[in-house]
Coordinates of N, CA and C in Angstrom, one line a residue:
S1 N -34.0 -18.7 -6.0 CA -33.3 -18.8 -4.7 C -33.4 -17.4 -4.0
N2 N -33.7 -17.4 -2.7 CA -33.8 -16.0 -2.1 C -32.4 -15.6 -1.6
T3 N -32.0 -14.4 -2.0 CA -30.7 -13.9 -1.6 C -30.9 -12.8 -0.5
N4 N -30.5 -13.2 0.7 CA -30.6 -12.2 1.7 C -29.2 -11.4 1.7
N5 N -29.2 -10.4 2.5 CA -28.0 -9.5 2.5 C -26.7 -10.2 2.8
S6 N -26.7 -11.0 3.8 CA -25.5 -11.6 4.3 C -24.8 -12.4 3.2
S7 N -25.6 -13.1 2.4 CA -24.9 -13.9 1.3 C -24.5 -13.0 0.2
K8 N -25.2 -11.9 0.0 CA -24.7 -11.0 -1.1 C -23.3 -10.4 -0.7
F9 N -23.2 -10.1 0.6 CA -21.9 -9.6 1.0 C -20.8 -10.6 0.8
S10 N -21.0 -11.9 1.2 CA -19.9 -12.8 1.2 C -19.5 -13.3 -0.2
Y11 N -20.4 -13.2 -1.1 CA -20.0 -13.7 -2.5 C -19.4 -12.6 -3.4
T12 N -19.5 -11.4 -2.9 CA -18.9 -10.3 -3.8 C -17.4 -10.6 -3.8
K13 N -16.8 -10.6 -5.0 CA -15.4 -10.7 -5.2 C -14.9 -9.5 -6.0
L14 N -14.0 -8.8 -5.5 CA -13.5 -7.7 -6.3 C -12.1 -7.9 -6.7
D15 N -11.9 -8.6 -7.8 CA -10.6 -8.8 -8.3 C -10.3 -7.7 -9.3
L16 N -9.1 -7.1 -9.2 CA -8.7 -6.1 -10.2 C -8.2 -6.9 -11.4
K17 N -8.9 -6.8 -12.5 CA -8.5 -7.5 -13.7 C -7.9 -6.6 -14.8
K18 N -8.4 -5.3 -14.9 CA -7.9 -4.4 -15.9 C -7.4 -3.1 -15.3
R19 N -8.4 -2.4 -14.7 CA -8.0 -1.0 -14.2 C -8.7 -0.6 -13.0
L20 N -8.1 0.4 -12.3 CA -8.7 1.0 -11.2 C -8.9 2.5 -11.7
Q21 N -10.1 2.9 -11.6 CA -10.5 4.3 -12.2 C -11.0 5.2 -11.1
I22 N -10.5 6.4 -11.1 CA -10.9 7.4 -10.1 C -11.5 8.5 -10.9
T23 N -12.8 8.8 -10.6 CA -13.5 9.8 -11.4 C -14.1 10.9 -10.5
D24 N -13.7 12.2 -10.8 CA -14.3 13.3 -10.1 C -14.3 13.2 -8.6
L25 N -13.3 12.6 -8.1 CA -13.2 12.3 -6.6 C -13.0 13.5 -5.8
S26 N -13.9 13.8 -4.8 CA -13.7 14.8 -3.9 C -14.0 14.3 -2.5
F27 N -13.3 14.9 -1.5 CA -13.5 14.4 -0.1 C -13.4 15.6 0.9
S28 N -14.3 15.7 1.8 CA -14.1 16.5 2.9 C -14.5 15.8 4.2
Y29 N -13.8 16.0 5.3 CA -14.1 15.2 6.5 C -15.5 15.6 7.1
F30 N -15.8 16.9 6.9 CA -17.1 17.4 7.5 C -17.8 18.2 6.4
E31 N -19.1 18.1 6.4 CA -19.9 18.7 5.3 C -19.5 20.1 4.9
K32 N -19.4 21.0 5.9 CA -19.2 22.4 5.5 C -17.8 22.7 5.3
E33 N -16.9 21.8 5.6 CA -15.5 22.1 5.6 C -14.9 22.0 4.2
E34 N -13.8 22.8 4.0 CA -13.2 22.8 2.7 C -12.7 21.4 2.3
S35 N -12.8 21.0 1.0 CA -12.4 19.7 0.6 C -10.9 19.4 0.8
V36 N -10.6 18.2 1.3 CA -9.2 17.8 1.4 C -8.7 17.4 0.0
L37 N -9.6 16.8 -0.8 CA -9.3 16.4 -2.2 C -10.4 17.0 -3.1
K38 N -10.0 17.6 -4.2 CA -10.9 18.2 -5.1 C -10.8 17.6 -6.5
N39 N -11.9 17.0 -6.9 CA -12.0 16.6 -8.3 C -10.8 15.9 -8.9
I40 N -10.5 14.8 -8.3 CA -9.3 14.0 -8.7 C -9.8 13.0 -9.8
N41 N -9.0 12.9 -10.9 CA -9.3 12.0 -12.0 C -8.0 11.3 -12.4
F42 N -7.9 10.0 -12.4 CA -6.8 9.3 -13.0 C -7.2 7.8 -13.0
E43 N -6.4 7.0 -13.8 CA -6.7 5.6 -13.8 C -5.3 4.9 -13.6
L44 N -5.5 3.7 -13.1 CA -4.3 2.9 -12.8 C -4.5 1.5 -13.5
K45 N -3.6 1.1 -14.3 CA -3.7 -0.2 -14.9 C -3.2 -1.3 -14.0
K46 N -3.9 -2.5 -14.1 CA -3.4 -3.6 -13.3 C -1.9 -3.8 -13.6
G47 N -1.1 -4.0 -12.6 CA 0.3 -4.3 -12.7 C 1.2 -3.1 -12.8
E48 N 0.5 -1.9 -12.7 CA 1.3 -0.7 -12.8 C 1.8 -0.3 -11.4
I49 N 3.0 0.4 -11.4 CA 3.5 0.9 -10.1 C 3.3 2.5 -10.2
L50 N 2.5 3.0 -9.3 CA 2.2 4.4 -9.3 C 2.8 5.0 -8.1
G51 N 3.5 6.1 -8.3 CA 4.0 6.9 -7.1 C 3.1 8.1 -6.9
I52 N 3.0 8.5 -5.6 CA 2.2 9.7 -5.3 C 3.1 10.6 -4.5
I53 N 3.3 11.8 -5.1 CA 4.1 12.8 -4.3 C 3.3 14.1 -4.1
G54 N 3.8 14.9 -3.2 CA 3.2 16.1 -2.8 C 3.7 16.5 -1.4
S55 N 3.6 17.8 -1.1 CA 4.1 18.2 0.2 C 3.2 17.7 1.3
T56 N 3.7 17.7 2.6 CA 2.9 17.2 3.7 C 1.6 18.0 3.8
G57 N 0.5 17.2 4.0 CA -0.8 17.8 4.1 C -1.5 18.1 2.8
S58 N -0.9 17.6 1.7 CA -1.5 17.8 0.4 C -2.7 17.0 0.1
G59 N -2.9 15.9 0.9 CA -4.0 15.0 0.6 C -3.6 13.6 0.2
K60 N -2.3 13.3 0.1 CA -1.9 12.0 -0.4 C -2.5 10.8 0.4
T61 N -2.3 10.9 1.7 CA -2.8 9.8 2.6 C -4.3 9.7 2.5
T62 N -5.0 10.8 2.4 CA -6.5 10.7 2.3 C -6.8 10.0 1.0
L63 N -6.1 10.3 -0.1 CA -6.3 9.7 -1.4 C -6.2 8.2 -1.3
I64 N -5.1 7.7 -0.6 CA -5.0 6.2 -0.6 C -6.0 5.6 0.4
D65 N -6.4 6.4 1.4 CA -7.5 5.9 2.3 C -8.8 5.7 1.5
L66 N -9.1 6.6 0.6 CA -10.2 6.4 -0.3 C -10.0 5.2 -1.2
M67 N -8.8 5.1 -1.8 CA -8.6 4.0 -2.7 C -8.7 2.6 -2.0
M68 N -8.4 2.6 -0.7 CA -8.5 1.4 0.1 C -9.9 1.1 0.6
G69 N -10.8 2.1 0.4 CA -12.2 1.9 0.9 C -12.3 2.2 2.4
L70 N -11.3 2.9 2.9 CA -11.4 3.2 4.4 C -12.3 4.5 4.6
L71 N -12.3 5.3 3.6 CA -13.2 6.5 3.6 C -14.1 6.4 2.4
E72 N -15.3 7.1 2.5 CA -16.2 7.2 1.4 C -16.1 8.5 0.7
P73 N -16.0 8.6 -0.6 CA -15.9 9.9 -1.3 C -17.1 10.8 -0.9
S74 N -16.9 12.1 -0.9 CA -18.0 13.0 -0.7 C -18.6 13.2 -2.1
Q75 N -17.8 13.1 -3.1 CA -18.3 13.1 -4.5 C -17.5 12.2 -5.4
G76 N -18.0 11.8 -6.5 CA -17.3 11.0 -7.5 C -17.2 9.6 -7.0
N77 N -16.4 8.8 -7.7 CA -16.3 7.4 -7.3 C -15.0 6.8 -7.7
L78 N -14.8 5.6 -7.2 CA -13.7 4.7 -7.5 C -14.2 3.4 -8.1
K79 N -13.7 3.0 -9.2 CA -14.2 1.8 -9.9 C -13.1 0.8 -10.0
I80 N -13.4 -0.4 -9.6 CA -12.5 -1.5 -9.8 C -13.1 -2.3 -11.0
D81 N -12.4 -2.2 -12.2 CA -13.0 -2.6 -13.4 C -14.4 -2.0 -13.6
D82 N -15.5 -2.8 -13.5 CA -16.8 -2.2 -13.7 C -17.6 -2.0 -12.4
S83 N -16.9 -2.3 -11.3 CA -17.7 -2.2 -10.0 C -17.3 -0.9 -9.3
I84 N -18.3 -0.1 -8.9 CA -18.0 1.0 -8.1 C -17.8 0.6 -6.7
L85 N -16.8 1.1 -6.0 CA -16.5 0.7 -4.6 C -17.6 1.4 -3.7
T86 N -18.3 0.5 -2.9 CA -19.4 1.0 -2.1 C -19.3 0.4 -0.7
K87 N -20.2 0.8 0.2 CA -20.3 0.2 1.5 C -20.5 -1.3 1.4
E88 N -21.2 -1.8 0.4 CA -21.6 -3.2 0.3 C -20.4 -4.1 -0.1
N89 N -19.5 -3.5 -0.9 CA -18.4 -4.4 -1.4 C -17.0 -4.0 -0.9
F90 N -16.8 -3.0 -0.1 CA -15.5 -2.6 0.2 C -14.7 -3.7 1.0
Q91 N -15.4 -4.5 1.7 CA -14.7 -5.6 2.4 C -14.1 -6.6 1.5
A92 N -14.8 -6.9 0.4 CA -14.3 -7.8 -0.6 C -13.0 -7.2 -1.3
W93 N -13.0 -5.9 -1.4 CA -11.9 -5.2 -2.0 C -10.7 -5.3 -1.0
Q94 N -11.0 -5.1 0.3 CA -9.9 -5.1 1.3 C -9.3 -6.4 1.5
K95 N -10.0 -7.5 1.1 CA -9.4 -8.8 1.1 C -8.3 -9.0 0.1
Q96 N -8.4 -8.2 -1.0 CA -7.4 -8.3 -2.1 C -6.2 -7.4 -1.9
I97 N -6.2 -6.5 -0.9 CA -5.2 -5.5 -0.9 C -4.4 -5.5 0.4
S98 N -3.2 -5.0 0.4 CA -2.4 -4.8 1.6 C -2.0 -3.4 1.8
H99 N -1.9 -3.0 3.0 CA -1.5 -1.6 3.3 C -0.2 -1.7 4.2
V100 N 0.8 -1.1 3.7 CA 2.1 -1.1 4.5 C 2.3 0.4 4.9
P101 N 1.9 0.8 6.1 CA 2.0 2.2 6.5 C 3.4 2.4 7.1
Q102 N 3.7 3.6 7.5 CA 5.0 4.0 8.0 C 5.2 3.3 9.3
S103 N 4.2 3.3 10.2 CA 4.4 2.5 11.4 C 3.4 1.3 11.4
I104 N 4.0 0.2 11.4 CA 3.3 -1.1 11.3 C 2.7 -1.5 12.6
F105 N 1.5 -2.1 12.6 CA 1.0 -2.6 13.8 C 1.6 -4.0 14.0
L106 N 2.3 -4.2 15.2 CA 2.8 -5.5 15.4 C 2.2 -6.0 16.8
S107 N 2.0 -7.3 16.8 CA 1.4 -7.9 18.1 C 2.6 -8.5 18.9
D108 N 2.3 -8.6 20.2 CA 3.4 -9.1 21.1 C 3.4 -10.7 20.9
A109 N 4.0 -11.1 19.8 CA 4.0 -12.5 19.5 C 5.3 -12.8 18.7
S110 N 5.4 -14.0 18.1 CA 6.6 -14.3 17.4 C 6.6 -13.6 16.0
I111 N 7.8 -13.6 15.4 CA 8.0 -13.0 14.1 C 7.1 -13.7 13.1
R112 N 7.1 -15.1 13.3 CA 6.2 -15.9 12.4 C 4.8 -15.5 12.4
Q113 N 4.2 -15.3 13.6 CA 2.8 -14.9 13.8 C 2.6 -13.5 13.2
N114 N 3.6 -12.6 13.3 CA 3.5 -11.3 12.8 C 3.5 -11.2 11.3
I115 N 4.3 -12.1 10.7 CA 4.3 -12.1 9.2 C 3.0 -12.7 8.6
A116 N 2.6 -13.9 9.2 CA 1.4 -14.6 8.7 C 0.2 -14.0 9.6
F117 N 0.1 -12.7 9.6 CA -0.8 -12.0 10.5 C -2.2 -12.6 10.4
S118 N -2.8 -12.9 11.5 CA -4.2 -13.4 11.6 C -4.5 -14.7 10.9
I119 N -3.4 -15.5 10.7 CA -3.6 -16.9 10.2 C -3.2 -17.8 11.3
E120 N -4.0 -18.8 11.5 CA -3.8 -19.8 12.6 C -2.5 -20.5 12.4
S121 N -1.7 -20.8 13.4 CA -0.4 -21.4 13.3 C -0.4 -22.6 12.4
A122 N -1.4 -23.5 12.6 CA -1.3 -24.8 11.9 C -1.4 -24.5 10.3
F123 N -1.9 -23.4 9.9 CA -2.1 -23.1 8.5 C -1.0 -22.3 7.9
I124 N 0.0 -21.9 8.7 CA 1.1 -21.1 8.1 C 2.0 -21.9 7.2
D125 N 2.2 -21.4 6.0 CA 3.1 -22.0 5.0 C 4.5 -21.5 5.2
N126 N 5.4 -22.4 5.7 CA 6.7 -21.9 6.0 C 7.6 -21.5 4.9
E127 N 7.4 -22.2 3.8 CA 8.2 -21.9 2.6 C 7.8 -20.5 2.1
K128 N 6.5 -20.3 2.1 CA 6.0 -19.0 1.6 C 6.5 -17.9 2.6
M129 N 6.6 -18.2 3.9 CA 7.0 -17.2 4.8 C 8.5 -16.9 4.6
I130 N 9.3 -17.9 4.3 CA 10.8 -17.6 4.1 C 10.9 -16.8 2.8
N131 N 10.1 -17.1 1.8 CA 10.2 -16.3 0.6 C 9.8 -14.8 0.8
A132 N 8.7 -14.6 1.6 CA 8.2 -13.3 1.8 C 9.3 -12.5 2.6
S133 N 10.0 -13.2 3.6 CA 11.0 -12.5 4.4 C 12.2 -12.2 3.6
K134 N 12.5 -13.0 2.6 CA 13.6 -12.7 1.7 C 13.3 -11.5 0.8
Q135 N 12.1 -11.5 0.3 CA 11.7 -10.3 -0.6 C 11.7 -9.0 0.2
A136 N 11.4 -9.1 1.5 CA 11.4 -7.9 2.3 C 12.8 -7.6 2.9
Q137 N 13.8 -8.4 2.5 CA 15.2 -8.2 3.0 C 15.3 -8.3 4.5
I138 N 14.6 -9.2 5.1 CA 14.7 -9.4 6.5 C 15.1 -10.8 6.9
F139 N 15.2 -11.7 5.9 CA 15.4 -13.1 6.2 C 16.8 -13.3 7.0
D140 N 17.8 -12.7 6.5 CA 19.1 -12.9 7.1 C 19.1 -12.5 8.6
F141 N 18.4 -11.4 8.9 CA 18.3 -10.9 10.3 C 17.6 -12.0 11.1
I142 N 16.5 -12.5 10.6 CA 15.7 -13.4 11.4 C 16.5 -14.7 11.6
D143 N 17.2 -15.1 10.5 CA 18.0 -16.3 10.5 C 19.1 -16.3 11.5
S144 N 19.6 -15.0 11.8 CA 20.7 -14.9 12.7 C 20.3 -14.9 14.2
L145 N 18.9 -14.9 14.4 CA 18.4 -14.9 15.8 C 18.4 -16.3 16.3
P146 N 18.7 -16.5 17.6 CA 18.7 -17.9 18.1 C 17.4 -18.6 17.9
E147 N 16.3 -17.9 18.1 CA 15.0 -18.6 17.9 C 14.4 -18.3 16.5
K148 N 15.1 -17.7 15.7 CA 14.7 -17.5 14.3 C 13.2 -16.9 14.2
F149 N 12.4 -17.6 13.4 CA 11.0 -17.1 13.3 C 10.2 -17.2 14.5
E150 N 10.6 -18.0 15.5 CA 9.9 -18.1 16.8 C 10.2 -16.9 17.7
T151 N 11.1 -16.1 17.4 CA 11.5 -15.0 18.3 C 10.4 -14.1 18.6
K152 N 10.2 -13.8 19.9 CA 9.1 -12.9 20.3 C 9.6 -11.5 20.2
I153 N 8.8 -10.6 19.7 CA 9.3 -9.3 19.4 C 8.8 -8.2 20.4
G154 N 8.0 -8.6 21.4 CA 7.6 -7.6 22.4 C 6.5 -6.8 22.0
E155 N 5.9 -6.0 22.9 CA 4.8 -5.2 22.7 C 5.1 -4.2 21.5
N156 N 4.3 -4.3 20.5 CA 4.5 -3.5 19.2 C 5.9 -3.5 18.7
G157 N 6.5 -4.7 18.8 CA 7.9 -4.8 18.2 C 8.9 -4.0 18.9
V158 N 8.8 -3.8 20.2 CA 9.8 -3.0 20.9 C 11.2 -3.5 20.8
K159 N 11.4 -4.8 20.5 CA 12.8 -5.3 20.4 C 13.4 -5.1 19.1
L160 N 12.6 -4.5 18.1 CA 13.1 -4.4 16.8 C 13.4 -2.9 16.5
S161 N 14.3 -2.6 15.5 CA 14.5 -1.3 15.1 C 13.3 -0.9 14.2
G162 N 13.2 0.4 13.9 CA 12.2 0.9 13.0 C 12.3 0.3 11.6
G163 N 13.5 0.1 11.1 CA 13.7 -0.5 9.8 C 13.3 -2.0 9.8
Q164 N 13.6 -2.7 10.9 CA 13.2 -4.1 11.0 C 11.6 -4.2 11.1
R165 N 11.0 -3.3 11.8 CA 9.5 -3.3 11.9 C 8.9 -3.1 10.5
Q166 N 9.5 -2.1 9.8 CA 9.0 -1.9 8.4 C 9.1 -3.1 7.5
R167 N 10.2 -3.8 7.7 CA 10.5 -5.0 6.8 C 9.5 -6.1 7.2
I168 N 9.2 -6.2 8.5 CA 8.2 -7.3 8.9 C 6.9 -6.9 8.2
G169 N 6.5 -5.6 8.2 CA 5.3 -5.2 7.5 C 5.3 -5.5 6.0
L170 N 6.4 -5.3 5.4 CA 6.6 -5.6 4.0 C 6.4 -7.1 3.8
A171 N 7.1 -7.9 4.6 CA 7.0 -9.4 4.5 C 5.5 -9.8 4.7
R172 N 4.8 -9.2 5.6 CA 3.4 -9.5 5.8 C 2.6 -9.3 4.5
A173 N 2.8 -8.2 3.8 CA 2.1 -7.9 2.6 C 2.5 -8.9 1.5
F174 N 3.8 -9.3 1.4 CA 4.2 -10.3 0.4 C 3.6 -11.7 0.8
Y175 N 3.5 -12.0 2.1 CA 3.0 -13.3 2.5 C 1.5 -13.4 2.2
K176 N 0.8 -12.3 2.3 CA -0.6 -12.3 2.1 C -1.0 -12.5 0.6
N177 N 0.1 -12.3 -0.3 CA -0.1 -12.5 -1.7 C -1.1 -11.5 -2.3
S178 N -1.1 -10.3 -1.7 CA -2.0 -9.3 -2.2 C -1.7 -8.9 -3.6
K179 N -2.8 -8.6 -4.3 CA -2.7 -8.2 -5.7 C -2.5 -6.7 -5.9
V180 N -2.9 -6.0 -4.8 CA -2.7 -4.5 -4.8 C -2.1 -4.2 -3.5
I181 N -1.0 -3.5 -3.5 CA -0.3 -3.1 -2.3 C -0.1 -1.6 -2.2
F182 N -0.5 -1.0 -1.1 CA -0.3 0.4 -0.8 C 0.9 0.6 0.2
F183 N 1.9 1.3 -0.3 CA 3.0 1.7 0.6 C 2.9 3.1 1.0
D184 N 2.7 3.4 2.2 CA 2.7 4.8 2.6 C 3.9 5.1 3.5
E185 N 4.9 5.7 2.8 CA 6.2 5.9 3.5 C 6.7 4.7 4.2
A186 N 6.5 3.5 3.5 CA 6.8 2.2 4.1 C 8.3 1.9 4.2
T187 N 9.1 2.7 3.6 CA 10.6 2.4 3.7 C 11.3 3.6 4.3
S188 N 10.6 4.5 4.9 CA 11.2 5.7 5.4 C 12.3 5.4 6.5
A189 N 12.2 4.3 7.2 CA 13.1 4.1 8.3 C 14.3 3.2 7.9
L190 N 14.3 2.9 6.6 CA 15.4 2.1 6.1 C 16.6 2.9 5.6
D191 N 17.8 2.4 5.8 CA 19.0 3.1 5.2 C 18.9 2.9 3.7
S192 N 19.6 3.8 3.0 CA 19.4 3.8 1.5 C 19.8 2.5 0.8
V193 N 20.8 1.8 1.4 CA 21.2 0.5 0.8 C 20.1 -0.5 0.9
T194 N 19.6 -0.7 2.1 CA 18.5 -1.6 2.4 C 17.3 -1.2 1.6
E195 N 17.0 0.1 1.6 CA 15.8 0.5 0.8 C 15.9 0.2 -0.6
N196 N 17.1 0.3 -1.2 CA 17.4 0.0 -2.6 C 17.1 -1.5 -2.9
K197 N 17.5 -2.3 -1.9 CA 17.3 -3.8 -2.1 C 15.8 -4.1 -2.0
V198 N 15.1 -3.4 -1.0 CA 13.7 -3.7 -0.9 C 13.0 -3.2 -2.2
M199 N 13.3 -2.0 -2.7 CA 12.7 -1.5 -3.9 C 13.0 -2.5 -5.1
N200 N 14.2 -3.0 -5.2 CA 14.5 -3.9 -6.2 C 13.6 -5.2 -6.1
S201 N 13.4 -5.7 -4.9 CA 12.6 -6.9 -4.8 C 11.2 -6.5 -5.1
I202 N 10.7 -5.3 -4.8 CA 9.4 -4.9 -5.2 C 9.3 -4.9 -6.7
N203 N 10.3 -4.4 -7.3 CA 10.3 -4.3 -8.8 C 10.3 -5.7 -9.4
S204 N 10.8 -6.7 -8.7 CA 10.8 -8.0 -9.4 C 9.6 -8.9 -9.0
L205 N 8.7 -8.3 -8.3 CA 7.4 -9.0 -7.9 C 6.7 -9.3 -9.2
D206 N 5.8 -10.3 -9.1 CA 4.9 -10.7 -10.1 C 4.3 -9.4 -10.8
S207 N 4.4 -9.4 -12.2 CA 3.9 -8.2 -12.9 C 2.4 -8.0 -12.8
D208 N 1.7 -8.9 -12.2 CA 0.3 -8.8 -11.9 C 0.0 -7.9 -10.8
I209 N 1.0 -7.7 -9.9 CA 0.8 -6.9 -8.7 C 0.8 -5.4 -9.0
T210 N -0.2 -4.7 -8.5 CA -0.3 -3.3 -8.7 C 0.1 -2.6 -7.4
L211 N 1.0 -1.6 -7.5 CA 1.5 -1.0 -6.4 C 1.3 0.5 -6.4
I212 N 1.0 1.0 -5.2 CA 0.8 2.5 -5.0 C 1.7 2.9 -3.9
I213 N 2.6 3.8 -4.3 CA 3.7 4.2 -3.3 C 3.6 5.7 -3.0
I214 N 3.5 6.0 -1.7 CA 3.7 7.4 -1.3 C 5.1 7.5 -0.7
A215 N 5.9 8.4 -1.1 CA 7.2 8.5 -0.5 C 7.7 9.9 -0.6
H216 N 8.6 10.3 0.3 CA 9.2 11.6 0.3 C 10.5 11.6 -0.5
R217 N 11.3 10.5 -0.3 CA 12.5 10.4 -1.0 C 12.3 10.1 -2.4
I218 N 12.7 11.0 -3.3 CA 12.4 10.8 -4.7 C 13.1 9.5 -5.2
S219 N 14.2 9.1 -4.6 CA 14.9 7.9 -5.1 C 14.1 6.6 -4.8
T220 N 13.2 6.7 -3.8 CA 12.3 5.5 -3.6 C 11.4 5.3 -4.8
L221 N 11.2 6.3 -5.6 CA 10.1 6.2 -6.6 C 10.7 5.8 -8.0
K222 N 12.0 5.4 -8.0 CA 12.6 5.0 -9.3 C 11.8 3.8 -9.9
V223 N 11.3 3.0 -9.1 CA 10.6 1.8 -9.6 C 9.2 2.1 -10.3
C224 N 8.8 3.3 -10.1 CA 7.4 3.7 -10.6 C 7.3 3.8 -12.1
D225 N 6.2 3.3 -12.6 CA 5.9 3.5 -14.0 C 5.4 4.9 -14.3
R226 N 4.8 5.5 -13.2 CA 4.2 6.8 -13.4 C 4.1 7.5 -12.0
L227 N 4.2 8.8 -12.0 CA 4.0 9.5 -10.7 C 2.9 10.5 -10.9
I228 N 2.1 10.7 -9.8 CA 1.1 11.8 -9.8 C 1.5 12.7 -8.7
R229 N 1.3 14.0 -8.9 CA 1.6 15.0 -7.8 C 0.3 15.7 -7.4
I230 N 0.1 15.6 -6.0 CA -1.0 16.2 -5.4 C -0.6 17.4 -4.6
E231 N -1.2 18.6 -4.9 CA -0.9 19.8 -4.0 C -2.2 20.4 -3.7
N232 N -2.4 20.8 -2.4 CA -3.7 21.4 -1.9 C -4.9 20.6 -2.4
G233 N -4.8 19.3 -2.4 CA -6.0 18.5 -2.7 C -6.3 18.3 -4.2
E234 N -5.4 18.8 -5.0 CA -5.7 18.7 -6.5 C -4.5 17.9 -7.1
L235 N -4.9 17.2 -8.2 CA -3.9 16.5 -8.9 C -3.3 17.5 -9.9
I236 N -2.1 18.0 -9.7 CA -1.7 19.1 -10.6 C -0.8 18.6 -11.8
E237 N -0.2 17.4 -11.6 CA 0.5 16.9 -12.8 C 0.8 15.5 -12.7
Q238 N 1.1 14.8 -13.8 CA 1.5 13.4 -13.7 C 2.6 13.2 -14.8
G239 N 3.5 12.3 -14.6 CA 4.6 12.1 -15.5 C 5.5 10.9 -15.1
S240 N 6.6 10.8 -15.8 CA 7.5 9.7 -15.5 C 8.4 10.1 -14.3
Y241 N 9.1 9.1 -13.8 CA 10.1 9.3 -12.7 C 11.1 10.4 -13.2
E242 N 11.6 10.2 -14.4 CA 12.7 11.1 -14.9 C 12.2 12.6 -14.9
Y243 N 10.9 12.7 -15.4 CA 10.3 14.1 -15.4 C 10.3 14.7 -14.0
F244 N 9.9 13.9 -13.0 CA 9.8 14.5 -11.7 C 11.1 14.7 -11.0
K245 N 12.0 13.8 -11.3 CA 13.4 13.8 -10.8 C 14.0 15.2 -11.2
N246 N 13.9 15.5 -12.4 CA 14.4 16.8 -12.9 C 13.7 18.0 -12.3
L247 N 12.4 17.9 -12.2 CA 11.6 18.9 -11.6 C 12.0 19.1 -10.1
L248 N 12.1 18.0 -9.4 CA 12.3 18.1 -8.0 C 13.8 18.5 -7.7
E249 N 14.7 18.2 -8.6 CA 16.0 18.8 -8.4 C 16.0 20.3 -8.5
R250 N 15.1 20.8 -9.4 CA 15.0 22.3 -9.5 C 14.2 22.8 -8.3
E251 N 13.2 22.1 -7.8 CA 12.4 22.6 -6.7 C 12.7 21.8 -5.5
A252 N 13.9 21.9 -4.9 CA 14.3 21.0 -3.8 C 13.4 20.9 -2.6
Q253 N 12.5 21.9 -2.5 CA 11.6 21.9 -1.3 C 10.7 20.7 -1.3
Y254 N 10.5 20.1 -2.4 CA 9.5 19.0 -2.4 C 10.1 17.7 -2.0
V255 N 11.4 17.6 -1.9 CA 12.0 16.3 -1.7 C 12.0 16.0 -0.2

């Protein structure tokens, strides 16, 4: 059978079965410029919750952009099990993952359409939507609205608070059933009680789901199995939440 390129692209499936491995990863935006990330090495087991900390500008967001296949490494690579992430297969990887950034993109449509993002109305699974919104701690709010899930939220969610927008973003990731979810300051607009509830529901997600969390508030990272700390583009240490909590209480400037 002759395999042309288009079919090769569409059949690639990148399911994370065992581990995600990062080897000698370096990145600079321009050839002559100093590296934003230098020689990063670590691995992440399927089902693990990894926290990434470091001061502003340390390279944390660049690291997750590389992990999501949005940027290509200048050196080194990222492997999903035995497959190196490349231009050819990154779209297959992106089908498996969700990104919940600090500011969520919302369309001028109903809450329902924003949670089941890019899915045609007829195919939206309502039970799954209700579950996703409960996990994201936003169901009660939606249910209190006269039009419930049909409520229109305005241009980029202008009718919602920052915390409500973030929870719609979380509900979207849960609805998509992603096996790997990247949270980049995704709960920064929530008050601590709501954030706690969101983190607890994240903790009770299927143990198959792998999570990567960037956060400034150390309390957000309680759910992590392990934390890595990036400073000036280098991975300088990794350890448990307890280890970093003690460290950060001593070095309050990082929190």
